[in-house]
């Protein structure tokens, strides 16, 4: 086969694998095999620029930055839908449609109403030429480069598609991705996304398509437009679109009566909670395109369709007080204390009030009856006040504090940020205690035995003021404390001594520089190699490192500008903590190259995280679950029975801690 033929073959195969993976969720080859084929195609394409094709699977992540989005006029305006929350209004709509059609029989297609960002995709001769946001319905933003990174959006269609076609649908972030993204943002101390919808619209409008690609967005398409559609019903056109390669929900139903429609609504009202993506209602559409035309449009929305929105679960309860909490970074979080109330299966006593702006918008008063909602959010929030329930003896208006509730320092608000901060980071107790809790945590210095309570106790007893003081703790000084026996004191001291072995990247994470999470610390350690180099670097030098933006760079410089922080770092260095990347913490060998290893159980010589790190240092890959691709399992005591069973059936070897250390030459 010539290289040009091989390019064609690979493009075809990879497209099919993409489709199987992202649209059908049913991959037929392993990820490694997929990557291998993709690399081969990239290599061949770079050798044959004459074979360039914008629809090649290699073109999903463009490398060029789109500075600004172009406005594009929609070929057909993007209308919205009439909304209702009531089943009786659905029955009214059904009656209206029947009357509008002069009593003629009609079918209704029921669909889930996906809660993401709507998108319009243009295909000419089967190729994706444009992706446009809804915008104002007449004009939208051209986000083609970003849409190309969404794997379930076909770049090229298959089969018998119309020459010119427009496909409308929703771009979504699955719950699992949303939760992962927020966990990562929490670690980086970036503001969390309130729900997957906000996360989706925030992602799709990113200027850098590589960032969009990292957000793992998905799509469901629900509306085919064009002058030459293959079928004369909406339902059949959707089925055809599925054949062309689009992801069409499996849950669309063609109903013949209002009873069937109501049964669909009732079923999904509860069942939607088990879906991998967020939905906020049901969309009903008259099936026949001829009948759609006959019914026509109003100024804003078609008469042939309506949305039934699910009632957000909410409860009414009394606001008793508002407290203000100070976090490790000094951020102040207002929290509403409520009369306990049941909400979607859990008891809610507290709700986040987010920030001063939100409190002001709600016009809250103590004693108010407030609505609490969970909806798509993780933490319940107050969405409104039942003003009617206010008596003339209204409680005090809820204001925001101006001084830190813990140390009395005047609060500040950074430009462009909604939160208030206590700037006294070296003297404010919860900030001090929070920093120490972070420092000793498992993923940081892993000083076992020094829990929250003990740190708080030692702080108030004047034994600990900052993270460096931890290394001054002695067995006699600790053993003198109430509720802390000699044995615990010994164990803590031992853990403190062992922590000087913790690799530099984790020390960098542990000292708690704002915005420097685990990933950032690793990138910084790899690029700069020592604390001194980071301390002496300029903001520009830091910002030039992969993965470090201006905001992080500025925060690092700010940290080292403070004398108190430099003193702490100097003391840590004097206690013997790792202040540079050692050869053995970088790549140590390739003894485990290409091996997929699962770590399970409890270990003696090193922690589980350390083993995971060793695997990477020796070129292996640590994977979460046992599959046929697993090469071996590094097993400690009490390995999970399910994993053991699976390993047996798949014939995967189980390696002990000692054998593993031998394997990597550490024993
Ligand atoms: S049909 C003319 N179907 O809901 C009909 N819309 O106002 C056009 N949506 O922002 C829309 N799931 O993005 C339709 N299965 C579905 C939908 C859906 C979600 C969104 C759409 C639009 C809003 C309707």
XYZ file of C-alpha atoms and ligand atoms in Angstrom:
691
model
C 0.000 0.000 0.000
C 1.371 3.456 -0.850
C 1.655 5.989 1.960
C -1.126 8.055 0.416
C -3.419 5.046 0.416
C -2.448 4.313 3.971
C -3.435 7.877 4.928
C -6.894 7.332 3.419
C -7.246 3.985 5.131
C -6.183 5.369 8.521
C -8.544 8.339 8.227
C -11.389 6.014 7.458
C -10.564 3.631 10.313
C -10.001 6.372 12.874
C -13.279 8.038 11.936
C -15.042 4.775 12.507
C -13.308 4.271 15.871
C -14.173 7.815 16.886
C -17.768 7.160 16.010
C -17.836 3.857 17.897
C -16.273 5.469 20.926
C -17.976 8.835 21.165
C -21.354 8.348 19.490
C -22.096 4.686 20.101
C -20.097 4.535 23.371
C -18.967 1.130 22.200
C -15.261 1.106 21.316
C -13.884 -1.858 19.414
C -10.154 -1.174 19.920
C -8.033 -0.207 22.925
C -7.030 3.378 23.663
C -3.399 2.496 23.036
C -4.203 1.045 19.646
C -6.200 4.161 18.835
C -3.282 6.397 19.847
C -0.916 4.301 17.784
C -3.067 4.668 14.651
C -3.456 8.406 15.304
C 0.309 8.891 15.662
C 0.932 6.954 12.486
C -1.552 9.163 10.629
C 0.028 12.330 12.054
C 3.436 11.128 10.957
C 2.265 10.309 7.419
C 0.364 13.578 7.094
C 3.416 15.593 8.086
C 5.338 13.787 5.357
C 2.589 14.434 2.785
C 1.315 17.989 3.165
C -0.305 17.617 -0.273
C -2.804 15.198 1.326
C -4.094 17.844 3.774
C -7.759 17.444 4.622
C -9.589 19.703 7.084
C -11.859 16.770 7.969
C -9.018 14.430 8.913
C -9.311 13.005 12.457
C -5.953 14.670 13.226
C -7.522 18.093 12.728
C -9.777 18.004 15.787
C -7.500 20.164 17.889
C -6.362 23.177 15.913
C -3.194 24.690 17.257
C -3.893 28.268 16.231
C -5.647 30.539 18.669
C -8.856 32.208 17.584
C -8.540 35.604 19.153
C -12.117 36.684 18.727
C -15.203 34.962 17.499
C -16.719 36.114 14.231
C -20.431 36.883 14.149
C -22.371 34.803 11.657
C -25.966 35.253 10.518
C -27.988 32.050 10.903
C -29.302 30.542 7.681
C -32.557 29.834 9.539
C -33.208 31.834 12.723
C -32.701 29.897 15.955
C -36.058 30.095 17.662
C -36.751 29.332 21.267
C -39.561 27.232 22.677
C -42.662 28.128 24.652
C -42.185 26.820 28.209
C -44.529 25.477 30.794
C -44.238 23.824 34.197
C -47.780 22.495 34.224
C -49.194 19.288 32.822
C -52.563 20.944 32.217
C -50.887 23.484 29.915
C -49.416 20.558 27.988
C -52.936 19.225 27.530
C -54.048 22.722 26.398
C -51.212 22.814 23.847
C -52.216 19.383 22.548
C -55.821 20.587 22.124
C -54.649 23.760 20.358
C -52.560 21.731 17.921
C -55.515 19.435 17.231
C -57.775 22.435 16.543
C -55.082 24.083 14.415
C -54.985 20.973 12.244
C -58.757 20.937 11.900
C -59.106 17.760 13.926
C -56.683 15.783 11.752
C -54.751 12.995 13.544
C -51.137 13.819 14.487
C -48.167 12.273 16.253
C -45.952 13.973 18.812
C -42.243 13.234 19.201
C -41.142 13.359 22.843
C -37.507 14.213 23.572
C -35.391 15.047 26.578
C -34.594 18.707 26.979
C -30.830 18.734 27.382
C -29.402 21.416 29.621
C -26.286 22.691 27.892
C -25.532 25.221 25.160
C -27.374 25.130 21.842
C -25.350 24.904 18.685
C -25.973 24.950 14.962
C -23.741 22.863 12.697
C -23.476 23.478 8.969
C -22.531 20.687 6.595
C -21.785 21.209 2.920
C -21.190 18.138 0.816
C -21.002 16.148 4.027
C -18.227 18.247 5.607
C -18.561 20.315 8.762
C -18.032 23.868 7.565
C -19.302 25.931 10.473
C -20.460 25.716 14.040
C -22.408 28.666 15.384
C -23.816 29.467 18.843
C -27.408 30.619 19.263
C -26.390 34.219 19.993
C -29.518 36.378 19.752
C -31.277 33.853 17.498
C -30.473 35.864 14.363
C -26.695 35.957 14.658
C -24.322 33.796 16.652
C -20.591 33.321 17.287
C -18.541 31.216 14.925
C -17.017 28.582 17.203
C -16.033 26.094 14.500
C -12.502 25.485 15.836
C -13.922 24.648 19.257
C -16.729 22.429 17.972
C -14.203 20.374 16.031
C -12.689 19.247 19.328
C -15.980 17.645 20.424
C -15.540 14.022 19.495
C -19.204 13.160 19.011
C -19.622 15.904 16.387
C -18.817 14.334 13.019
C -16.376 16.274 10.836
C -17.543 14.270 7.836
C -20.908 12.586 7.253
C -21.557 9.116 5.943
C -24.208 7.509 3.768
C -26.948 9.318 1.965
C -26.852 12.816 3.422
C -28.299 15.946 1.775
C -25.835 18.219 -0.025
C -26.525 21.151 2.262
C -27.638 20.562 5.794
C -27.962 22.286 9.122
C -28.024 20.281 12.317
C -29.104 21.788 15.618
C -28.514 20.373 19.017
C -27.003 20.794 22.427
C -23.385 20.710 23.575
C -23.124 19.248 27.073
C -20.692 18.444 29.819
C -21.438 15.034 31.373
C -21.895 15.018 35.171
C -18.739 12.928 35.661
C -16.576 15.410 33.734
C -18.218 18.333 35.521
C -17.422 16.846 38.918
C -13.830 16.152 37.917
C -13.392 19.662 36.538
C -14.764 21.250 39.703
C -12.559 19.078 41.918
C -9.566 20.240 39.902
C -10.693 23.866 40.129
C -11.181 23.545 43.888
C -7.626 22.286 44.145
C -6.370 25.245 42.120
C -8.603 27.504 44.212
C -10.411 28.717 41.135
C -14.122 29.554 41.341
C -16.313 26.480 40.832
C -18.871 26.168 38.060
C -22.372 26.158 39.527
C -23.701 23.492 37.135
C -22.782 21.628 33.933
C -24.605 24.198 31.802
C -22.382 27.041 33.000
C -19.343 24.828 32.643
C -20.332 24.039 29.050
C -20.923 27.610 27.985
C -17.730 28.667 29.754
C -15.822 25.961 27.908
C -17.228 26.397 24.411
C -16.372 30.115 24.467
C -12.713 29.501 25.324
C -10.274 31.138 22.945
C -7.940 28.175 22.900
C -9.369 25.028 21.250
C -6.880 22.890 23.197
C -8.583 23.979 26.441
C -11.970 23.135 24.910
C -10.657 19.700 23.938
C -9.548 19.093 27.537
C -13.093 19.751 28.775
C -14.432 16.540 27.171
C -17.719 17.990 25.958
C -20.374 15.831 24.381
C -23.308 16.571 22.062
C -26.881 15.493 21.364
C -28.515 16.653 18.153
C -32.277 17.095 17.880
C -33.275 19.107 14.837
C -32.471 18.646 11.136
C -32.890 21.590 8.763
C -32.417 21.814 5.020
C -34.209 22.231 1.716
C -33.818 18.604 0.704
C -34.468 16.458 3.755
C -34.843 12.714 3.175
C -38.107 12.187 5.100
C -41.308 14.062 5.774
C -41.405 13.495 9.515
C -39.138 14.859 12.250
C -38.676 11.414 13.775
C -37.547 9.746 10.559
C -35.172 12.603 9.798
C -33.569 12.109 13.212
C -33.162 8.400 12.510
C -31.543 9.278 9.158
C -29.242 11.756 10.915
C -28.155 8.960 13.236
C -27.066 7.024 10.137
C -25.036 9.999 8.899
C -23.041 9.890 12.135
C -24.760 12.250 14.582
C -25.384 11.406 18.203
C -29.162 11.233 18.525
C -30.612 10.383 21.927
C -31.864 6.818 22.294
C -34.760 8.169 24.335
C -36.749 9.895 21.586
C -40.277 8.456 21.279
C -43.006 8.954 18.714
C -46.318 9.119 20.634
C -49.799 8.727 19.185
C -51.892 10.060 22.047
C -51.772 12.561 24.909
C -51.754 9.635 27.389
C -48.516 8.334 25.887
C -47.042 11.842 26.090
C -47.999 12.145 29.763
C -46.560 8.716 30.540
C -43.254 9.800 28.935
C -43.185 12.976 31.055
C -43.951 11.054 34.274
C -41.320 8.441 33.554
C -38.505 10.932 32.902
C -39.445 13.202 35.783
C -37.704 10.718 38.077
C -35.648 8.616 35.675
C -33.669 11.630 34.399
C -31.667 11.545 37.621
C -29.955 8.398 36.332
C -28.813 9.989 33.068
C -25.120 10.824 32.598
C -26.004 14.381 31.482
C -28.199 17.180 32.862
C -31.724 17.631 31.525
C -34.253 20.237 32.591
C -37.425 19.076 30.875
C -39.121 17.387 27.959
C -39.613 18.812 24.460
C -42.724 17.881 22.480
C -42.741 18.314 18.700
C -45.457 17.616 16.123
C -43.960 14.866 13.988
C -45.185 15.635 10.464
C -43.235 18.411 8.711
C -46.320 19.290 6.664
C -48.360 19.703 9.840
C -45.525 21.744 11.392
C -45.726 24.126 8.471
C -49.474 24.346 8.720
C -49.272 25.302 12.392
C -46.518 27.852 11.727
C -44.687 30.143 14.127
C -45.418 32.954 16.533
C -42.926 35.824 16.743
C -40.597 33.898 19.039
C -41.327 30.206 18.844
C -42.977 27.533 16.737
C -46.600 26.569 17.507
C -45.718 22.962 16.721
C -43.447 22.507 19.704
C -43.487 23.139 23.458
C -41.154 22.483 26.380
C -42.333 21.001 29.667
C -39.848 22.016 32.348
C -39.239 19.909 35.409
C -39.949 21.664 38.665
C -36.604 22.308 40.399
C -36.786 20.590 43.747
C -37.167 23.271 46.335
C -38.296 23.687 49.900
C -39.440 26.580 52.043
C -37.780 27.125 55.415
C -36.802 29.795 57.922
C -33.528 31.725 57.867
C -32.264 31.874 61.445
C -28.886 33.505 61.051
C -25.975 34.032 58.713
C -22.441 33.060 59.667
C -19.216 33.929 57.926
C -16.505 31.323 57.512
C -12.846 31.997 56.825
C -11.064 29.509 54.552
C -7.400 28.561 54.282
C -6.879 31.264 51.669
C -8.735 33.912 53.670
C -11.812 33.813 51.410
C -14.967 34.612 53.356
C -17.991 32.393 52.694
C -21.378 33.522 53.995
C -23.495 30.573 55.145
C -27.205 30.640 55.906
C -28.329 28.697 58.979
C -31.811 27.355 58.392
C -34.563 25.406 60.135
C -33.882 21.810 59.060
C -35.909 20.841 55.993
C -36.109 17.782 53.692
C -34.934 18.339 50.117
C -34.592 15.559 47.522
C -33.893 12.946 50.138
C -31.475 14.832 52.403
C -31.868 17.112 55.403
C -30.722 20.638 54.682
C -29.733 22.913 57.583
C -27.273 25.207 55.883
C -27.029 26.796 52.476
C -24.323 28.756 50.777
C -24.988 32.422 50.131
C -21.919 32.721 47.881
C -21.058 36.419 48.171
C -22.161 39.920 49.069
C -23.784 40.609 45.684
C -26.055 37.603 45.983
C -27.120 38.554 49.512
C -27.986 42.033 48.308
C -29.957 40.747 45.312
C -32.044 38.491 47.557
C -32.819 41.338 50.002
C -32.581 38.879 52.880
C -33.792 39.551 56.412
C -33.302 37.353 59.462
C -36.468 35.303 60.074
C -37.450 35.326 56.382
C -39.064 32.248 54.876
C -36.672 31.354 52.065
C -36.721 28.946 49.127
C -33.870 26.439 49.042
C -33.058 24.597 45.812
C -30.676 21.871 44.821
C -31.280 21.669 41.077
C -28.065 21.136 39.166
C -25.946 22.523 41.975
C -23.881 20.593 44.464
C -24.500 22.778 47.498
C -28.083 23.861 48.171
C -28.662 27.534 47.582
C -31.245 30.118 48.508
C -33.131 31.205 45.416
C -35.750 33.558 46.816
C -37.753 34.921 49.710
C -41.451 34.409 50.347
C -42.139 38.128 50.792
C -45.830 37.509 51.606
C -44.831 35.538 54.702
C -43.065 38.560 56.216
C -44.874 39.993 59.208
C -44.577 43.630 60.034
C -42.024 42.681 62.708
C -39.414 42.031 60.087
C -35.974 40.865 61.208
C -32.755 42.738 60.586
C -31.478 43.043 57.059
C -28.591 40.686 56.318
C -25.501 42.690 55.516
C -21.948 41.711 54.748
C -19.251 42.040 57.356
C -16.424 44.525 56.887
C -13.963 42.911 59.306
C -12.733 39.346 59.594
C -14.915 37.482 62.135
C -11.827 35.662 63.428
C -9.053 38.257 63.656
C -10.816 41.584 63.120
C -8.694 42.634 60.132
C -10.492 44.787 57.572
C -11.627 42.668 54.612
C -10.587 43.392 51.055
C -12.120 42.636 47.681
C -9.835 42.039 44.693
C -10.669 43.655 41.361
C -13.012 41.518 39.321
C -13.674 39.031 42.133
C -16.949 38.600 43.941
C -15.435 37.246 47.159
C -14.165 39.168 50.183
C -10.822 38.154 51.697
C -9.126 38.556 55.039
C -5.617 39.706 54.040
C -4.044 38.737 57.393
C -2.712 35.417 56.124
C 0.075 35.155 58.658
C -1.977 36.031 61.736
C -5.580 34.955 61.197
C -6.227 31.700 63.160
C -8.389 29.717 60.683
C -6.004 30.621 57.873
C -3.008 29.520 59.954
C -4.683 26.312 61.052
C -5.988 25.657 57.522
C -2.484 26.050 56.090
C -1.083 23.553 58.584
C -3.893 21.066 57.897
C -3.102 21.319 54.216
C 0.640 20.968 54.846
C 0.315 17.672 56.759
C -2.389 16.189 54.475
C -1.731 12.877 52.739
C -1.085 14.295 49.306
C 1.201 16.975 50.715
C 3.698 16.030 53.505
C 1.633 13.065 54.696
C 2.302 13.554 58.406
C -0.027 10.985 59.878
C -1.478 11.478 63.338
C -1.450 15.241 63.207
C -5.158 15.714 62.587
C -7.293 18.829 62.541
C -8.157 18.657 66.222
C -4.576 18.167 67.350
C -3.338 21.043 65.204
C -6.078 23.314 66.536
C -5.243 22.304 70.102
C -1.512 22.879 69.589
C -2.200 26.204 67.894
C -4.241 27.446 70.832
C -1.658 26.126 73.273
C 0.932 28.278 71.503
C 2.990 25.297 70.282
C 2.317 25.870 66.606
C 2.014 29.150 64.739
C 2.975 28.159 61.232
C 3.983 25.149 59.125
C 7.689 25.388 60.033
C 6.915 25.047 63.758
C 5.743 21.482 63.068
C 9.418 20.438 62.821
C 10.098 21.830 66.310
C 7.546 19.498 67.904
C 9.324 17.085 70.254
C 8.055 13.953 71.929
C 8.192 15.455 75.469
C 6.479 18.692 74.378
C 3.679 16.758 72.656
C 3.317 14.133 75.367
C 2.627 16.891 77.876
C -0.585 17.718 76.034
C -3.864 16.441 77.334
C -5.492 13.738 75.217
C -2.231 12.904 73.480
C -0.360 9.960 74.935
C 3.337 9.162 74.664
C 2.672 6.608 71.945
C 0.889 9.095 69.680
C 3.613 11.628 70.359
C 6.224 9.104 69.202
C 4.252 8.252 66.079
C 3.791 11.887 65.150
C 7.479 12.603 65.647
C 8.337 9.613 63.461
C 5.988 10.817 60.709
C 7.508 14.300 60.934
C 10.998 12.862 60.514
C 9.936 10.696 57.591
C 8.366 13.674 55.851
C 11.801 15.111 55.021
C 11.935 12.431 52.292
C 8.821 13.740 50.557
C 9.811 14.810 47.034
C 10.243 18.471 46.214
C 7.110 18.773 44.070
C 4.974 17.800 47.042
C 6.799 20.219 49.337
C 6.019 22.913 46.783
C 2.360 21.940 46.893
C 2.365 21.671 50.697
C 3.590 25.209 51.457
C 0.244 26.450 50.129
C 0.989 29.116 47.539
C -2.334 30.372 46.269
C -3.376 28.684 42.975
C -0.499 26.179 43.154
C -2.298 22.831 43.256
C -0.731 19.418 42.786
C -0.542 19.576 39.002
C 0.895 23.072 38.962
C 3.458 22.117 41.607
C 4.569 19.156 39.518
C 4.930 21.308 36.399
C 6.826 23.981 38.324
C 9.166 21.454 39.933
C 9.899 19.854 36.607
C 10.633 23.134 34.863
C 12.541 25.009 37.598
C 14.008 22.095 39.564
C 14.590 23.960 42.860
C 12.910 26.254 45.365
C 15.682 28.814 44.954
C 15.169 28.944 41.203
C 11.437 29.509 41.671
C 12.035 32.129 44.341
C 14.425 34.074 42.122
C 12.401 33.789 38.919
C 10.566 36.778 37.486
C 6.841 36.701 36.789
C 7.606 36.510 33.046
C 9.921 33.528 33.470
C 7.314 31.692 35.521
C 4.480 32.511 33.141
C 6.517 31.068 30.271
C 6.328 27.581 31.846
C 3.844 25.167 30.350
C 0.625 25.210 32.343
C 1.500 28.338 34.383
C -0.486 31.428 33.465
C -0.014 35.040 34.554
C -2.375 34.601 37.482
C -0.375 31.731 38.983
C 2.953 33.412 38.194
C 1.815 36.575 39.951
C 0.680 34.611 42.971
C 4.064 32.851 43.271
C 5.939 36.159 43.103
C 3.555 37.631 45.654
C 4.234 34.697 47.991
C 8.001 35.168 47.921
C 7.742 38.940 48.279
C 6.523 38.365 51.841
C 9.377 38.111 54.292
C 7.388 35.846 56.623
C 6.990 33.265 53.839
C 10.685 33.385 52.936
C 11.572 32.811 56.582
C 9.303 29.773 56.727
C 10.805 28.315 53.535
C 14.345 28.916 54.884
C 13.479 27.127 58.101
C 11.981 24.176 56.183
C 15.183 23.953 54.211
C 17.236 23.941 57.409
C 15.092 21.075 58.770
C 16.160 19.046 55.736
C 13.055 19.114 53.533
C 13.568 18.425 49.822
C 14.093 21.740 48.101
C 15.075 20.474 44.692
C 14.151 17.845 42.152
C 16.458 14.878 42.545
C 17.370 12.549 39.777
C 15.451 9.738 41.469
C 12.260 11.769 41.651
C 12.497 12.528 37.959
C 12.634 9.637 35.509
C 14.567 6.890 37.274
C 14.588 4.053 34.761
C 12.515 2.471 32.047
C 12.164 -0.868 33.816
C 8.378 -0.568 33.804
C 8.087 1.047 30.374
C 4.731 0.369 28.723
C 3.383 -1.546 31.716
C -0.140 -0.923 33.033
C -0.096 -1.479 36.766
C -2.919 -1.452 39.289
C -2.033 -0.644 42.918
C -4.307 -2.134 45.559
C -4.258 -2.804 49.289
C -2.331 -1.531 52.307
C 1.498 -1.292 52.205
C 4.324 -1.249 54.725
C 7.498 0.197 53.213
C 5.954 3.107 51.296
C 2.554 4.727 51.006
C 0.267 3.849 48.151
C 0.837 7.287 46.600
C 4.587 6.770 46.758
C 4.215 3.482 44.885
C 2.140 5.207 42.237
C 4.861 7.788 41.899
C 7.549 5.100 41.619
C 5.613 3.410 38.834
C 5.634 6.645 36.868
C 9.296 7.302 37.611
C 10.163 3.957 36.110
C 8.136 4.523 32.974
C 5.007 2.557 33.924
C 1.423 3.673 34.023
C -0.771 3.465 37.077
C -4.337 2.559 36.189
C -7.417 2.448 38.367
C -9.219 -0.737 37.463
C -8.239 -4.258 36.490
C -8.838 -4.953 32.799
C -7.377 -7.326 30.224
C -4.795 -4.602 29.536
C -3.429 -4.727 33.099
C 0.077 -6.179 33.179
C 0.204 -6.831 36.897
C -1.225 -5.823 40.223
C 0.999 -4.448 42.956
C -0.826 -5.849 45.961
C -0.495 -4.982 49.616
C -2.521 -6.430 52.488
C -6.295 -6.667 52.252
C -6.565 -6.220 48.526
C -10.226 -5.834 47.467
C -11.914 -9.227 46.794
C -13.536 -7.993 43.557
C -10.126 -7.023 42.146
C -8.623 -10.333 43.256
C -11.408 -12.305 41.598
C -11.076 -10.317 38.377
C -7.295 -10.751 38.333
C -7.767 -14.519 38.690
C -10.244 -14.777 35.831
C -8.047 -12.675 33.573
C -4.885 -14.508 34.633
C -3.069 -11.353 35.746
C -0.052 -11.727 38.041
C -0.051 -10.331 41.518
C 3.236 -8.873 42.740
C 4.112 -8.255 46.379
C 5.609 -5.058 47.712
C 9.026 -6.729 48.124
C 9.087 -8.156 44.609
C 8.096 -4.812 43.202
C 10.971 -3.063 44.976
C 13.325 -5.720 43.616
C 11.951 -5.169 40.152
C 12.783 -1.476 40.241
C 16.142 -2.154 41.873
C 15.385 -0.637 45.266
C 16.215 -3.689 47.319
S -35.930 22.022 19.759
C -37.632 25.199 17.114
N -35.205 19.977 21.239
O -34.013 24.192 24.682
C -37.191 24.151 18.029
N -34.533 22.146 21.932
O -35.817 27.083 23.838
C -35.811 24.359 18.498
N -33.121 22.170 23.952
O -32.104 26.643 23.795
C -35.410 23.682 19.728
N -33.083 19.985 24.255
O -31.053 24.554 23.052
C -35.173 21.322 21.098
N -34.593 18.063 22.431
C -34.561 19.387 22.275
C -33.851 20.231 23.160
C -33.879 21.621 22.963
C -32.664 21.160 24.710
C -32.845 23.597 24.215
C -32.426 24.406 23.046
C -33.045 25.756 23.253
C -34.070 25.537 24.304
C -35.459 25.784 23.737
